[in-house]
């Protein structure tokens, strides 16, 4: 077994892991941008065509 070289070049799996980490960090930063501003609730409509959107929002909040 060869000893690990600390100055070895990164392989493709290291680059893939770095890209995934940067994408997750970027997504988190974009999603948290709303937390910096004041809270402005959106008005709730009782129109039935808005119900799927409300259901999806509720499911996303449950998973978070």
Coordinates of N, CA and C in Angstrom, one line a residue:
X1 N 0.8 -1.2 0.0 CA 0.0 0.0 0.0 C 0.9 1.2 0.0
X2 N 0.6 2.2 -0.9 CA 1.4 3.4 -1.0 C 1.0 4.4 0.1
X3 N 1.9 5.1 0.6 CA 1.6 6.2 1.6 C 0.9 7.3 0.9
X4 N 0.0 8.0 1.6 CA -0.7 9.1 1.1 C 0.2 10.3 0.9
X5 N 0.1 10.9 -0.2 CA 0.9 12.1 -0.5 C 0.0 13.4 -0.3
X6 N 0.3 14.2 0.7 CA -0.5 15.4 1.0 C -0.5 16.4 -0.2
X7 N 0.4 16.3 -1.1 CA 0.5 17.3 -2.2 C -0.1 16.7 -3.5
X8 N -0.8 15.6 -3.4 CA -1.3 15.0 -4.6 C -2.4 15.8 -5.2
X9 N -2.5 15.7 -6.5 CA -3.6 16.5 -7.2 C -5.0 15.9 -6.9
X10 N -6.0 16.7 -6.8 CA -7.3 16.1 -6.5 C -7.8 15.3 -7.7
X11 N -8.5 14.3 -7.4 CA -9.1 13.4 -8.5 C -10.5 13.9 -8.8
X12 N -11.2 13.2 -9.7 CA -12.5 13.7 -10.2 C -13.5 13.6 -9.1
X13 N -13.4 12.6 -8.2 CA -14.3 12.5 -7.1 C -14.2 13.7 -6.1
X14 N -13.0 14.2 -5.9 CA -12.8 15.4 -5.1 C -13.4 16.6 -5.7
X15 N -13.3 16.7 -7.0 CA -13.9 17.8 -7.7 C -15.4 17.7 -7.7
X16 N -15.9 16.5 -7.9 CA -17.4 16.3 -7.8 C -17.9 16.7 -6.4
X17 N -17.2 16.2 -5.4 CA -17.7 16.5 -4.0 C -17.6 18.1 -3.8
X18 N -16.6 18.7 -4.3 CA -16.5 20.2 -4.1 C -17.6 20.9 -4.8
X19 N -17.9 20.4 -6.0 CA -19.0 21.1 -6.8 C -20.3 20.9 -6.1
X20 N -20.6 19.7 -5.6 CA -21.8 19.4 -4.8 C -21.9 20.3 -3.6
X21 N -20.8 20.4 -2.9 CA -20.8 21.2 -1.7 C -21.0 22.7 -2.0
X22 N -20.4 23.2 -3.1 CA -20.7 24.6 -3.5 C -22.1 24.8 -3.9
X23 N -22.7 23.8 -4.6 CA -24.1 24.0 -5.0 C -25.0 24.0 -3.8
X24 N -24.7 23.1 -2.9 CA -25.6 23.1 -1.6 C -25.4 24.4 -0.9
X25 N -24.2 24.9 -0.8 CA -24.0 26.2 -0.1 C -24.7 27.4 -0.8
X26 N -24.6 27.4 -2.2 CA -25.3 28.4 -2.9 C -26.8 28.3 -2.8
X27 N -27.3 27.1 -2.8 CA -28.8 27.0 -2.6 C -29.2 27.4 -1.2
X28 N -28.4 27.1 -0.2 CA -28.7 27.6 1.1 C -28.7 29.1 1.2
X29 N -27.7 29.7 0.6 CA -27.6 31.1 0.7 C -28.8 31.8 -0.1
X30 N -29.2 31.3 -1.2 CA -30.3 31.8 -1.9 C -31.6 31.7 -1.1
X31 N -31.8 30.5 -0.5 CA -33.0 30.3 0.3 C -33.0 31.1 1.5
X32 N -31.9 31.4 2.1 CA -31.8 32.2 3.4 C -31.9 33.7 3.1
X33 N -31.8 34.1 1.9 CA -31.9 35.5 1.6 C -33.2 36.2 2.1
X34 N -34.2 35.4 2.1 CA -35.5 36.0 2.5 C -35.6 36.2 4.0
X35 N -34.7 35.5 4.7 CA -34.7 35.6 6.2 C -34.1 37.0 6.6
X36 N -33.4 37.6 5.8 CA -32.8 38.9 6.1 C -33.7 40.1 6.1
X37 N -34.8 40.0 5.3 CA -35.7 41.1 5.1 C -36.9 41.0 6.1
X38 N -37.7 42.0 6.1 CA -38.8 42.0 7.0 C -39.9 40.9 6.6
X39 N -40.6 40.4 7.5 CA -41.6 39.4 7.3 C -42.8 40.1 6.7
X40 N -43.2 39.6 5.5 CA -44.4 40.2 4.8 C -45.3 39.0 4.4
X41 N -46.3 38.7 5.2 CA -47.2 37.6 4.9 C -47.9 37.8 3.6
X42 N -48.1 36.8 2.9 CA -48.9 36.9 1.6 C -50.4 36.6 2.0
X43 N -51.3 37.3 1.3 CA -52.7 37.1 1.6 C -53.2 35.7 1.2
X44 N -54.0 35.1 2.0 CA -54.5 33.8 1.7 C -55.9 33.9 1.0
X45 N -55.9 33.3 -0.2 CA -57.2 33.3 -0.9 C -57.9 31.9 -0.7
X46 N -59.2 32.0 -0.7 CA -60.0 30.8 -0.5 C -60.4 30.2 -1.9
X47 N -59.8 30.7 -2.9 CA -60.1 30.2 -4.3 C -59.6 28.8 -4.4
X48 N -60.4 27.8 -4.9 CA -59.9 26.4 -5.0 C -58.7 26.2 -5.9
X49 N -58.5 27.0 -6.8 CA -57.3 26.8 -7.7 C -56.0 27.1 -7.0
X50 N -56.0 27.7 -5.8 CA -54.8 28.0 -5.1 C -54.5 26.8 -4.1
X51 N -55.4 25.9 -3.9 CA -55.2 24.9 -2.9 C -54.0 24.0 -3.2
X52 N -53.7 23.6 -4.4 CA -52.5 22.7 -4.6 C -51.2 23.4 -4.2
X53 N -51.2 24.7 -4.5 CA -50.0 25.5 -4.1 C -49.9 25.5 -2.5
X54 N -51.0 25.7 -1.8 CA -51.0 25.7 -0.4 C -50.6 24.4 0.2
X55 N -51.1 23.3 -0.4 CA -50.7 21.9 0.0 C -49.2 21.7 -0.2
X56 N -48.7 22.1 -1.3 CA -47.3 21.9 -1.6 C -46.4 22.7 -0.6
X57 N -46.8 23.9 -0.3 CA -46.1 24.7 0.7 C -46.1 24.0 2.1
X58 N -47.3 23.5 2.4 CA -47.4 22.8 3.7 C -46.5 21.6 3.8
X59 N -46.4 20.8 2.7 CA -45.6 19.6 2.7 C -44.1 20.0 2.7
X60 N -43.7 21.1 2.0 CA -42.3 21.5 2.1 C -41.9 21.9 3.5
X61 N -42.8 22.6 4.2 CA -42.6 23.0 5.6 C -42.5 21.8 6.5
X62 N -43.2 20.8 6.3 CA -43.2 19.6 7.1 C -41.8 18.9 6.9
X63 N -41.3 18.9 5.7 CA -40.1 18.2 5.4 C -38.9 19.0 5.9
X64 N -39.0 20.3 5.9 CA -37.9 21.1 6.4 C -37.8 21.0 7.9

